[in-house]
mmCIF file of C-alpha atoms in Angstrom:
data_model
loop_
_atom_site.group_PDB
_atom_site.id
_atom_site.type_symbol
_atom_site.label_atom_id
_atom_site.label_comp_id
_atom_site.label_asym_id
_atom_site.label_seq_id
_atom_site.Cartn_x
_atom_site.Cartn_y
_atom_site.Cartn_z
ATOM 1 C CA UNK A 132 64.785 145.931 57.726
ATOM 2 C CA UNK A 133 63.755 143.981 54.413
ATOM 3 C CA UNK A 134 61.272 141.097 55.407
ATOM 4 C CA UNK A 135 59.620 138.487 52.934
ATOM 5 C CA UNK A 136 55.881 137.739 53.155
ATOM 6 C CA UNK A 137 53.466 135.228 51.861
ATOM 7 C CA UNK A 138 51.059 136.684 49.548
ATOM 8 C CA UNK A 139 48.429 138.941 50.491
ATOM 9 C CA UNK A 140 45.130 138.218 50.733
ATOM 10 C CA UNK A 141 41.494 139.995 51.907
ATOM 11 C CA UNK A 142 38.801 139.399 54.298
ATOM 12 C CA UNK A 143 35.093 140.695 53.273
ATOM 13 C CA UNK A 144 36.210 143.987 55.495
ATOM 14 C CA UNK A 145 39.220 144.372 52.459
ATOM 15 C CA UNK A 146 41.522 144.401 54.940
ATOM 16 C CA UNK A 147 44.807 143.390 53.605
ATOM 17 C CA UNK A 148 45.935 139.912 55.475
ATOM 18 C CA UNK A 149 49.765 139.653 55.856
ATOM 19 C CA UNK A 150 51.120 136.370 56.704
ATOM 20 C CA UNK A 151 54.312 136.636 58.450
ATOM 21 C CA UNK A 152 57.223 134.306 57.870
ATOM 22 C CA UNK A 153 58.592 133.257 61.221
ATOM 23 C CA UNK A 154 62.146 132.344 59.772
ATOM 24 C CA UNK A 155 62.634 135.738 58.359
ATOM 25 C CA UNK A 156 62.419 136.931 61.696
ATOM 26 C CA UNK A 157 64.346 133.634 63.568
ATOM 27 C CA UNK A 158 67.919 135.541 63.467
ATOM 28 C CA UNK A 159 66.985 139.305 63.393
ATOM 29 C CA UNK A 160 69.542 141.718 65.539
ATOM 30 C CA UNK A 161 68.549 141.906 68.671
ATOM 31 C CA UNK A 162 67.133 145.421 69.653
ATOM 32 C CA UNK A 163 68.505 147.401 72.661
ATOM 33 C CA UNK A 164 65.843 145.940 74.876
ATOM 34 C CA UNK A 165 68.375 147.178 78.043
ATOM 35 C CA UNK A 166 67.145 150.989 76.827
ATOM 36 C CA UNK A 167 63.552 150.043 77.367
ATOM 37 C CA UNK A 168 61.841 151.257 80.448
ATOM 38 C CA UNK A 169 58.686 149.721 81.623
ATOM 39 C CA UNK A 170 55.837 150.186 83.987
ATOM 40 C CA UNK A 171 54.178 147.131 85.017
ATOM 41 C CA UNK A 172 50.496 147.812 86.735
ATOM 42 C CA UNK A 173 48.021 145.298 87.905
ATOM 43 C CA UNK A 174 47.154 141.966 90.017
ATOM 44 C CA UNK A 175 50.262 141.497 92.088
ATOM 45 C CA UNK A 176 50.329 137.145 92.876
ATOM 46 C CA UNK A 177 52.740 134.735 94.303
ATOM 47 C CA UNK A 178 52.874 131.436 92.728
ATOM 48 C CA UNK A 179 53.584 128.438 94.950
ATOM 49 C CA UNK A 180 55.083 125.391 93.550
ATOM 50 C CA UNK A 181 54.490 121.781 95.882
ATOM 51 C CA UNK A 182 56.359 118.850 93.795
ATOM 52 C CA UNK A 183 55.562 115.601 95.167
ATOM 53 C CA UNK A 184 55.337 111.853 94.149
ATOM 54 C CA UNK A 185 51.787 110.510 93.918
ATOM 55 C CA UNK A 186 52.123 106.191 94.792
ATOM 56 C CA UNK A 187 48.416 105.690 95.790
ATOM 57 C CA UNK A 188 44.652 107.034 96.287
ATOM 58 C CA UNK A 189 43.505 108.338 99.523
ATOM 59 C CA UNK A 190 41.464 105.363 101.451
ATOM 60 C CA UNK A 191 39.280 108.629 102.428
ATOM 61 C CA UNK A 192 38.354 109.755 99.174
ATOM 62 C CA UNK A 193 39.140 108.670 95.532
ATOM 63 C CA UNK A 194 41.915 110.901 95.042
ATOM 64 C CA UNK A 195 45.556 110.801 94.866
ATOM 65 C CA UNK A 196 47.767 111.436 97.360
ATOM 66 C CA UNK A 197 50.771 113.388 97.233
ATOM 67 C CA UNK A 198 53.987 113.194 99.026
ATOM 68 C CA UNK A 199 55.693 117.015 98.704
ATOM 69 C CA UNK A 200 59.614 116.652 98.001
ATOM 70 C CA UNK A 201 60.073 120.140 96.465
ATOM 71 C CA UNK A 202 58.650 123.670 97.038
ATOM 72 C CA UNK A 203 59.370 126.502 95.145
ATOM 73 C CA UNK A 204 58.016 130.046 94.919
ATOM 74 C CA UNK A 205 57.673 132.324 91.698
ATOM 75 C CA UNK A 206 56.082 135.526 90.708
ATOM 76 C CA UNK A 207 53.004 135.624 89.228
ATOM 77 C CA UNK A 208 50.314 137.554 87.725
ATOM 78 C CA UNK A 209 51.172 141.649 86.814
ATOM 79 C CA UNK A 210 54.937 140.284 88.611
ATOM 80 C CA UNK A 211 54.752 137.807 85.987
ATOM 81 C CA UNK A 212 55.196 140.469 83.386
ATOM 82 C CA UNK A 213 57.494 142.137 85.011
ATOM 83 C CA UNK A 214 59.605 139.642 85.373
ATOM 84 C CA UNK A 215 59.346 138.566 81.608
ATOM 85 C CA UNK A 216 60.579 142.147 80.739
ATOM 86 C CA UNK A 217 63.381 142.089 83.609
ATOM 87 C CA UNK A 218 64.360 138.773 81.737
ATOM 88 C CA UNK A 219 64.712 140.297 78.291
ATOM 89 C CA UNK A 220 66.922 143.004 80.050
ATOM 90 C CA UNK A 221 64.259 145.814 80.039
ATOM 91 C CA UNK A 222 64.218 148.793 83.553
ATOM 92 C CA UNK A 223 61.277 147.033 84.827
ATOM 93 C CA UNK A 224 59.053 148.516 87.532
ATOM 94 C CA UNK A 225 56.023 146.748 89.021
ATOM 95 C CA UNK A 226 53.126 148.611 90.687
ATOM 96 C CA UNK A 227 50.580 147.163 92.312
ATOM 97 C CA UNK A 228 49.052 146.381 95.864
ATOM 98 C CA UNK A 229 49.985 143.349 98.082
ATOM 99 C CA UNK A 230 49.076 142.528 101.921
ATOM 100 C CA UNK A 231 51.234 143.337 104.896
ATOM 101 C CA UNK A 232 51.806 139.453 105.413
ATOM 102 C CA UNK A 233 54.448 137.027 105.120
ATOM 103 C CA UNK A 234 53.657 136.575 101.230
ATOM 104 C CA UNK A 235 54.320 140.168 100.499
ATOM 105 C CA UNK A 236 57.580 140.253 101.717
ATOM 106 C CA UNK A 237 58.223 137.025 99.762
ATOM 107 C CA UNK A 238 56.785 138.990 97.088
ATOM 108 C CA UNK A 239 59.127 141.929 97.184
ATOM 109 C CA UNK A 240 62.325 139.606 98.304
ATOM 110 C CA UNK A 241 61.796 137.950 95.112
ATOM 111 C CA UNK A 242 61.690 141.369 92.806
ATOM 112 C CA UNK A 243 64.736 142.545 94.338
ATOM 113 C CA UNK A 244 66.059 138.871 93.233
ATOM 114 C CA UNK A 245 64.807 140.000 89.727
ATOM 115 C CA UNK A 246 66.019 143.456 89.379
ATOM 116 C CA UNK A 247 62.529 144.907 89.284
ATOM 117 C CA UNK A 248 62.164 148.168 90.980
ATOM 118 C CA UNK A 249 59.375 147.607 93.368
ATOM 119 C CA UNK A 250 56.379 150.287 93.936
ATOM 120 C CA UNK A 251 54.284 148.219 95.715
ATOM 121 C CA UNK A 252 51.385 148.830 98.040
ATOM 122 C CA UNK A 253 51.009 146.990 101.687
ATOM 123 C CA UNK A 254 47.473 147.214 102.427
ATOM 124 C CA UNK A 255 47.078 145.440 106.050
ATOM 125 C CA UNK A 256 43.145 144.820 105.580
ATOM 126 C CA UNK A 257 43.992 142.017 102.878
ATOM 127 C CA UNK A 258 45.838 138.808 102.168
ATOM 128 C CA UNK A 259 48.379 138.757 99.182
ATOM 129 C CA UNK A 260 46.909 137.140 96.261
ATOM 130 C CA UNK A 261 48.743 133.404 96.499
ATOM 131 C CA UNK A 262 47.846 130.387 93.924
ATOM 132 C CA UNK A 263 49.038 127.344 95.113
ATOM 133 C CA UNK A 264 49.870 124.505 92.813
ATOM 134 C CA UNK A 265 50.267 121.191 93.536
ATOM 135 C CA UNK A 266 52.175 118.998 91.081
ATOM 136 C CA UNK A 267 52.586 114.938 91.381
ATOM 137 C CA UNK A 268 54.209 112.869 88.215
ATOM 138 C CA UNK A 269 54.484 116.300 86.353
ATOM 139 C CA UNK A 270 51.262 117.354 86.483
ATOM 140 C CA UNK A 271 48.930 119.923 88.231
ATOM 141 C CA UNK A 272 46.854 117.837 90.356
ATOM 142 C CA UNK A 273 45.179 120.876 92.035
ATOM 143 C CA UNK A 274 45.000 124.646 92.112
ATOM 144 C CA UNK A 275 44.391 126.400 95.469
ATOM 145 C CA UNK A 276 43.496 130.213 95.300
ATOM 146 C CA UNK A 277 43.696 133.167 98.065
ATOM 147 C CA UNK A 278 43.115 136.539 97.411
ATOM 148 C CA UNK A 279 41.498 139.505 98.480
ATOM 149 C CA UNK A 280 40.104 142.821 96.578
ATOM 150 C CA UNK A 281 42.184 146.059 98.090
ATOM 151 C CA UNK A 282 40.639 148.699 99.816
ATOM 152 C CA UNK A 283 39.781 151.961 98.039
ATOM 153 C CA UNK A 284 42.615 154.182 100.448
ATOM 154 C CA UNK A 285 44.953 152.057 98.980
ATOM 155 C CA UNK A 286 43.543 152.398 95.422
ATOM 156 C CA UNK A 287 43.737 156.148 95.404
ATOM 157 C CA UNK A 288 47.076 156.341 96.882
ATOM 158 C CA UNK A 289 48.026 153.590 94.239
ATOM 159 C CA UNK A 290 46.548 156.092 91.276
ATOM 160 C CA UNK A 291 48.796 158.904 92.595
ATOM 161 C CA UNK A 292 51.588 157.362 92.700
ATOM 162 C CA UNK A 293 51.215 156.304 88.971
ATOM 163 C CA UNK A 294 50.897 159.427 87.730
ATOM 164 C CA UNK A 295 54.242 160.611 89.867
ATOM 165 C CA UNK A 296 55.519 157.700 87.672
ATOM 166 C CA UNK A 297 54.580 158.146 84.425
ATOM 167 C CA UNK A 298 57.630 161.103 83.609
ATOM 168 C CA UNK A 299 59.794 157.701 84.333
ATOM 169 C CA UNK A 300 58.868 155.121 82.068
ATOM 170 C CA UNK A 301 58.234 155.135 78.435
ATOM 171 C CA UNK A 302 55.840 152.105 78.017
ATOM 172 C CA UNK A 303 53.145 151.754 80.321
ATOM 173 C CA UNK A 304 51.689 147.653 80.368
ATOM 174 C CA UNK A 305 48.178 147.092 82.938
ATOM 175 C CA UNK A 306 47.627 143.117 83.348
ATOM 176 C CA UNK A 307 44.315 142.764 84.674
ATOM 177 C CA UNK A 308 43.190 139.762 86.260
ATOM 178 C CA UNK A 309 40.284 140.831 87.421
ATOM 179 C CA UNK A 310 41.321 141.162 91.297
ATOM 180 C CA UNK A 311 40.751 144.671 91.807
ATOM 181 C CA UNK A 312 43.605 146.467 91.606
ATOM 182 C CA UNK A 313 42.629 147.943 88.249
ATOM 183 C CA UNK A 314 39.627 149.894 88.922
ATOM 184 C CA UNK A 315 40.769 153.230 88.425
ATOM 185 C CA UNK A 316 42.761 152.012 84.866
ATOM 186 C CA UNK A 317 40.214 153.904 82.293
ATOM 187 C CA UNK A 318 41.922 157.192 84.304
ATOM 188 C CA UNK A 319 45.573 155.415 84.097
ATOM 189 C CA UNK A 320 44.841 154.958 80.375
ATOM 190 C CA UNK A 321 44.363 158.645 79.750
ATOM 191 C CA UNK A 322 46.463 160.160 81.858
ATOM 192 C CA UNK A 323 49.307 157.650 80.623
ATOM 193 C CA UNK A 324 48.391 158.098 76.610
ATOM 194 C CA UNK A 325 48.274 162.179 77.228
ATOM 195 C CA UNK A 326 51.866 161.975 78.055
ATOM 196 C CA UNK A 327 52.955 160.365 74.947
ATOM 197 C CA UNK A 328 53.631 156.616 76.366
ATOM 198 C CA UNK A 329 52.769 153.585 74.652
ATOM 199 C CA UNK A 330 50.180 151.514 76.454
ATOM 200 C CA UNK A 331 49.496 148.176 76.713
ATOM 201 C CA UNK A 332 46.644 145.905 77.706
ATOM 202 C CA UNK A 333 46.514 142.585 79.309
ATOM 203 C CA UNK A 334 42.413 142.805 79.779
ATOM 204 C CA UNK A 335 40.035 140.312 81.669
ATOM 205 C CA UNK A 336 36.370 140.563 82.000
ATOM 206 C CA UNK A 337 32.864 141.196 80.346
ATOM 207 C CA UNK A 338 33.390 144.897 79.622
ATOM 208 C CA UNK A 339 36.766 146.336 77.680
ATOM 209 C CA UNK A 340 35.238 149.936 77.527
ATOM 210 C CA UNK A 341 37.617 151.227 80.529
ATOM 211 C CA UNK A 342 40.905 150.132 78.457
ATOM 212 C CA UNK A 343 39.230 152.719 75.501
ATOM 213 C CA UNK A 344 42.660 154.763 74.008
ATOM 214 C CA UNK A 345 45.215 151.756 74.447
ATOM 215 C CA UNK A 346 47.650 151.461 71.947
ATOM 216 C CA UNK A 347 47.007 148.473 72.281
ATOM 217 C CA UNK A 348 44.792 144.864 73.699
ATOM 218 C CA UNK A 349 45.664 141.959 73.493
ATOM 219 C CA UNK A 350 42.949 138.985 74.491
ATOM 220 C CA UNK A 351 43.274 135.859 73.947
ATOM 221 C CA UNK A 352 40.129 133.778 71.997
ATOM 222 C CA UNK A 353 37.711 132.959 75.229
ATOM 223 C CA UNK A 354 38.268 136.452 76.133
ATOM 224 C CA UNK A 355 37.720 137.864 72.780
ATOM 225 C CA UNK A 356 34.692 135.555 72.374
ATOM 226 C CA UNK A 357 33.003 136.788 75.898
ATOM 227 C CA UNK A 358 33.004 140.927 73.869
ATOM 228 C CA UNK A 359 31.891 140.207 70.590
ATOM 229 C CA UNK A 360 30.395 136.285 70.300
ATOM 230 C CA UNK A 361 31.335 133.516 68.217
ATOM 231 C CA UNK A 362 32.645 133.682 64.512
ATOM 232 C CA UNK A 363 31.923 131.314 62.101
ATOM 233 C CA UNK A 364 35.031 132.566 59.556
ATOM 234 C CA UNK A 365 38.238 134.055 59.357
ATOM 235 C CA UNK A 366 36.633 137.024 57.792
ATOM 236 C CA UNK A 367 33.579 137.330 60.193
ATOM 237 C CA UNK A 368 36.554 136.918 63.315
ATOM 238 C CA UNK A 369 37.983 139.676 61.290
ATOM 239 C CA UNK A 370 34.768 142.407 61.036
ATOM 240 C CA UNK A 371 34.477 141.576 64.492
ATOM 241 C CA UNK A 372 37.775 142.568 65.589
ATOM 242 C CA UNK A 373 38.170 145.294 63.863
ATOM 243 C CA UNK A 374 34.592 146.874 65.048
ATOM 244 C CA UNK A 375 35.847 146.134 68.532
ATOM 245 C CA UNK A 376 39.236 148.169 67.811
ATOM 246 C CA UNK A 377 37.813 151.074 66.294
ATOM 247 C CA UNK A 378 35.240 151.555 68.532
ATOM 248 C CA UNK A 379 37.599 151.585 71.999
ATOM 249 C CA UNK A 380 40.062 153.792 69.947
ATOM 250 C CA UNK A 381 42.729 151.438 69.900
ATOM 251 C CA UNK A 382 46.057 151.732 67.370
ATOM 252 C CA UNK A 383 45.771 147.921 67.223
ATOM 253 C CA UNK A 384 44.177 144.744 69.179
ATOM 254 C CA UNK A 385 46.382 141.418 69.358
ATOM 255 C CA UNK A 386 44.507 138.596 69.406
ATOM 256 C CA UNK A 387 46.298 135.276 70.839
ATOM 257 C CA UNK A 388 44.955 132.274 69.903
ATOM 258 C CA UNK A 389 46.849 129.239 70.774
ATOM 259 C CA UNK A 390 47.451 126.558 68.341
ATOM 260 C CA UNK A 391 46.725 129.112 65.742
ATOM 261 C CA UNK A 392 48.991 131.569 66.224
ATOM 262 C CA UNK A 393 48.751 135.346 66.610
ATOM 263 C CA UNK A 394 46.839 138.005 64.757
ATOM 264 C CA UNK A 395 47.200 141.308 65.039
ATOM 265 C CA UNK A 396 44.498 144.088 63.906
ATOM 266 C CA UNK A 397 45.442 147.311 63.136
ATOM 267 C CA UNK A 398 43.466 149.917 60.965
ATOM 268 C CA UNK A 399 45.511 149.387 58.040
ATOM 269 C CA UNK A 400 46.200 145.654 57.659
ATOM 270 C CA UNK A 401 45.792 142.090 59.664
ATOM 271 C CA UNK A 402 49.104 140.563 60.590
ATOM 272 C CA UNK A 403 49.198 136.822 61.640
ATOM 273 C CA UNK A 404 51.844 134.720 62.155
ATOM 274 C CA UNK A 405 51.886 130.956 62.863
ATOM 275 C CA UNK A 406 52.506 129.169 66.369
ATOM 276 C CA UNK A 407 55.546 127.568 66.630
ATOM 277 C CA UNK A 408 55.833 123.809 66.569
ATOM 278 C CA UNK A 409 56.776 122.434 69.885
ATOM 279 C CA UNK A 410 55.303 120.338 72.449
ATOM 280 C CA UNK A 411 52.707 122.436 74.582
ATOM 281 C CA UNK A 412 54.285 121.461 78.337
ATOM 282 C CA UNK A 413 52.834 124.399 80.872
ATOM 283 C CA UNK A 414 50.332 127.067 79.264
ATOM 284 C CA UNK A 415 50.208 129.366 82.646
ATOM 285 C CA UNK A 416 52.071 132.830 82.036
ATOM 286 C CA UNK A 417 51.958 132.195 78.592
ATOM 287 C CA UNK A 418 50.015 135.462 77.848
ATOM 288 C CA UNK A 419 52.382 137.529 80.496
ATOM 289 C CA UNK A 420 55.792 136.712 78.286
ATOM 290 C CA UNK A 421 53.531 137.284 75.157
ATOM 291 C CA UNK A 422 52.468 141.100 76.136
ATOM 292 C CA UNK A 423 55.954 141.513 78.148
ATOM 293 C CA UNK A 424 58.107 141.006 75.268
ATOM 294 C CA UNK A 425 55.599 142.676 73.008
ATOM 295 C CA UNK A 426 55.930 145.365 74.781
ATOM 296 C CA UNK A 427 59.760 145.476 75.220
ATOM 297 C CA UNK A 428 59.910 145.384 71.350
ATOM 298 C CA UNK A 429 57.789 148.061 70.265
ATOM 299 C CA UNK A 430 59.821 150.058 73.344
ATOM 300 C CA UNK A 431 62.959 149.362 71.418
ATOM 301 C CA UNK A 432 61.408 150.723 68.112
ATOM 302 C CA UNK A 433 61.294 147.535 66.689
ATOM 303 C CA UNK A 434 58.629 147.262 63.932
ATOM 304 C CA UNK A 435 54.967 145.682 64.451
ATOM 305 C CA UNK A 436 55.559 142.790 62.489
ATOM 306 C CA UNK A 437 59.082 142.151 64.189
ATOM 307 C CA UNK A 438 57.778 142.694 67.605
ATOM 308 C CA UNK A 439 54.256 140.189 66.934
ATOM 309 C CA UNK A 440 57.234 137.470 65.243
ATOM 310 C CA UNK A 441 59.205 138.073 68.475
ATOM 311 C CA UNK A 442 56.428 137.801 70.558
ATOM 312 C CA UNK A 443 55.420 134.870 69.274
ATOM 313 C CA UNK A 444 58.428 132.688 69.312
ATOM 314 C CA UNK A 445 58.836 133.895 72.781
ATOM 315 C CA UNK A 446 55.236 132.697 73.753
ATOM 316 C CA UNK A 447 56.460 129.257 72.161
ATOM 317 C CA UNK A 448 59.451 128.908 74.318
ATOM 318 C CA UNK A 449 57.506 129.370 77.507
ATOM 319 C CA UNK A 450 54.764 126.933 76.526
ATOM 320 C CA UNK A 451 57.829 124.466 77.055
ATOM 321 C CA UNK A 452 58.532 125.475 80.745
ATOM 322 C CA UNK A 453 56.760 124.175 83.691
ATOM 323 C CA UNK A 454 54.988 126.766 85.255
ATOM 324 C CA UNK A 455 54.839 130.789 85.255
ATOM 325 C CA UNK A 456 58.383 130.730 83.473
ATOM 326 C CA UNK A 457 60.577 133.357 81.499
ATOM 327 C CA UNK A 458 62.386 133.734 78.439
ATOM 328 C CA UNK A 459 65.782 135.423 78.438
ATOM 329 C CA UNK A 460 67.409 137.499 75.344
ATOM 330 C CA UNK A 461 69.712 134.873 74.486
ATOM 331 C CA UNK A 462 66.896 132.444 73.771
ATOM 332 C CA UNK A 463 65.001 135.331 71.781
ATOM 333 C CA UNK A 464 68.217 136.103 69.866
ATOM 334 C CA UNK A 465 70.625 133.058 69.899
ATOM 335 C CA UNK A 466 74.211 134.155 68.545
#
């Protein structure tokens, strides 16, 4: 594929900076995304939706009162992902560890309603990870949270299973959000890279040493920040990165940074490409249809600076959604 660029420019590192074009990318073909097959493996969630009217405060407190009209129930978390890759028309699989409650079955009813082939784990000693939203004229008045961590039996049986799995699937994507189901990744990682499959890593946390040998990271700026500290310039952000990839052996780090775009490190060049220009409505599961379709591209064989354009312009469409939300192939690749 021929592709225009801006003009190139260097950092104090001399890496080359490439600035992508989004239009050059806006029509490309759309790649056989139904040949991909991917492993999802993380924090399982279920996202609850309340959608009410809010007409007054509370006489008990100053706050406002809402009136629930509307419920609605969506995956969320490493399902998220899942579901973002189901929605581009990837083989999607989801492991990952939920309770033997009421939840969890809502959880698995709803990846059957997805097409995602479900390998999850009912631990009875927990609750399924729920995050309640409650939403009056449009916006999130309050988050509620329930989770627990799962126990280690159910850890180590998860960690077998995987690696029965891996001869399966052909990209391998862990979305850590820091509820335990990731402990034993750093072995995952491994195991998954010395079969050949390309890995990919949602990560969360103080510490990124157990994703070392990914193909790939991709943090978003507070989470970058929290590993290396604060930059001052494009080309200090830059040293910084780059340190960070080389020394967790990474074949490149994406860094998502909002309004700004996407840049993506790799040992040969810096690739960034603008965010699209559209009313922010819902941030939430942003970062899940980001490394999802990501992902589902470099699967395909698409190129790294066609999969980070893709990527992008799918993280812009989902910005527009309320809620954890999805992007489908037709809105990737209209026509």
């Amino acid at each position: 594929m021929t592709t225009t660029t801006t003009t190139t420019t260097t950092t104090t590192t001399t890496t080359p900076i490439r600035l992508l074009d989004r239009a050059d990318y806006l029509h490309a073909a759309a790649p056989r995304l139904d040949d991909v097959r991917m492993l999802v493996v993380g924090d399982v969630m279920l996202d609850r939706y309340w959608f009410g009217e809010v007409s007054r405060i509370s006489p008990e407190a100053p706050v406002p009162v809402v009136r629930i009209e509307r419920r609605e129930e969506r995956l969320g978390g490493a399902a998220n992902v899942a579901r973002n890759a189901a929605a581009l028309g990837a083989h999607s699989g989801l492991l990952g560890v939920v309770g033997a409650d009421e939840a969890g079955t809502r959880v698995e009813t709803l990846l059957r309603d997805s097409s995602i082939h479900s390998y999850l784990k009912r631990d009875e000693a927990i609750s399924t990870i729920i995050k309640l939203r409650v939403i009056g004229r449009q916006q999130q008045m309050v988050r509620i949270d329930f989770e627990d961590a799962p126990t280690e039996t159910v850890l180590r049986d998860k960690l077998t299973q995987f690696k029965a799995l891996l001869p399966d699937y052909d990209v391998l994507v862990f979305s850590d959000y820091n509820k335990g189901s990731l402990v034993n990744v750093a072995e995952m990682i491994r195991a998954a890279r010395a079969a050949g499959k390309v890995v990919m890593v949602d990560p969360k946390g103080d510490d990124f040493s157990p994703y070392a040998g990914a193909s790939m990271l991709t943090p978003n700026k507070s989470e970058l920040r929290r590993i290396v500290g604060n930059w001052k310039s494009e080309a200090q952000l830059t040293d910084k990165a780059q340190a960070l990839r080389a020394e967790l052996g990474l074949d490149s780090l994406l860094l998502t940074r909002s309004e700004e775009g996407m840049s993506l490190y790799t040992a040969n060049e810096v690739l960034h490409v603008n965010a699209d220009a559209r009313e922010v409505y819902d941030v939430s599961g942003a970062g899940d249809t980001v490394i999802a379709t990501m992902a589902a591209m470099l699967g395909a064989g698409a190129a790294l600076d066609v999969a980070l354009a893709t990527a992008n312009r799918a993280g812009g469409i989902v910005v527009g959604k309320l809620g954890t939300a999805t992007v489908t192939r037709g809105e990737l690749f209209p026509g």
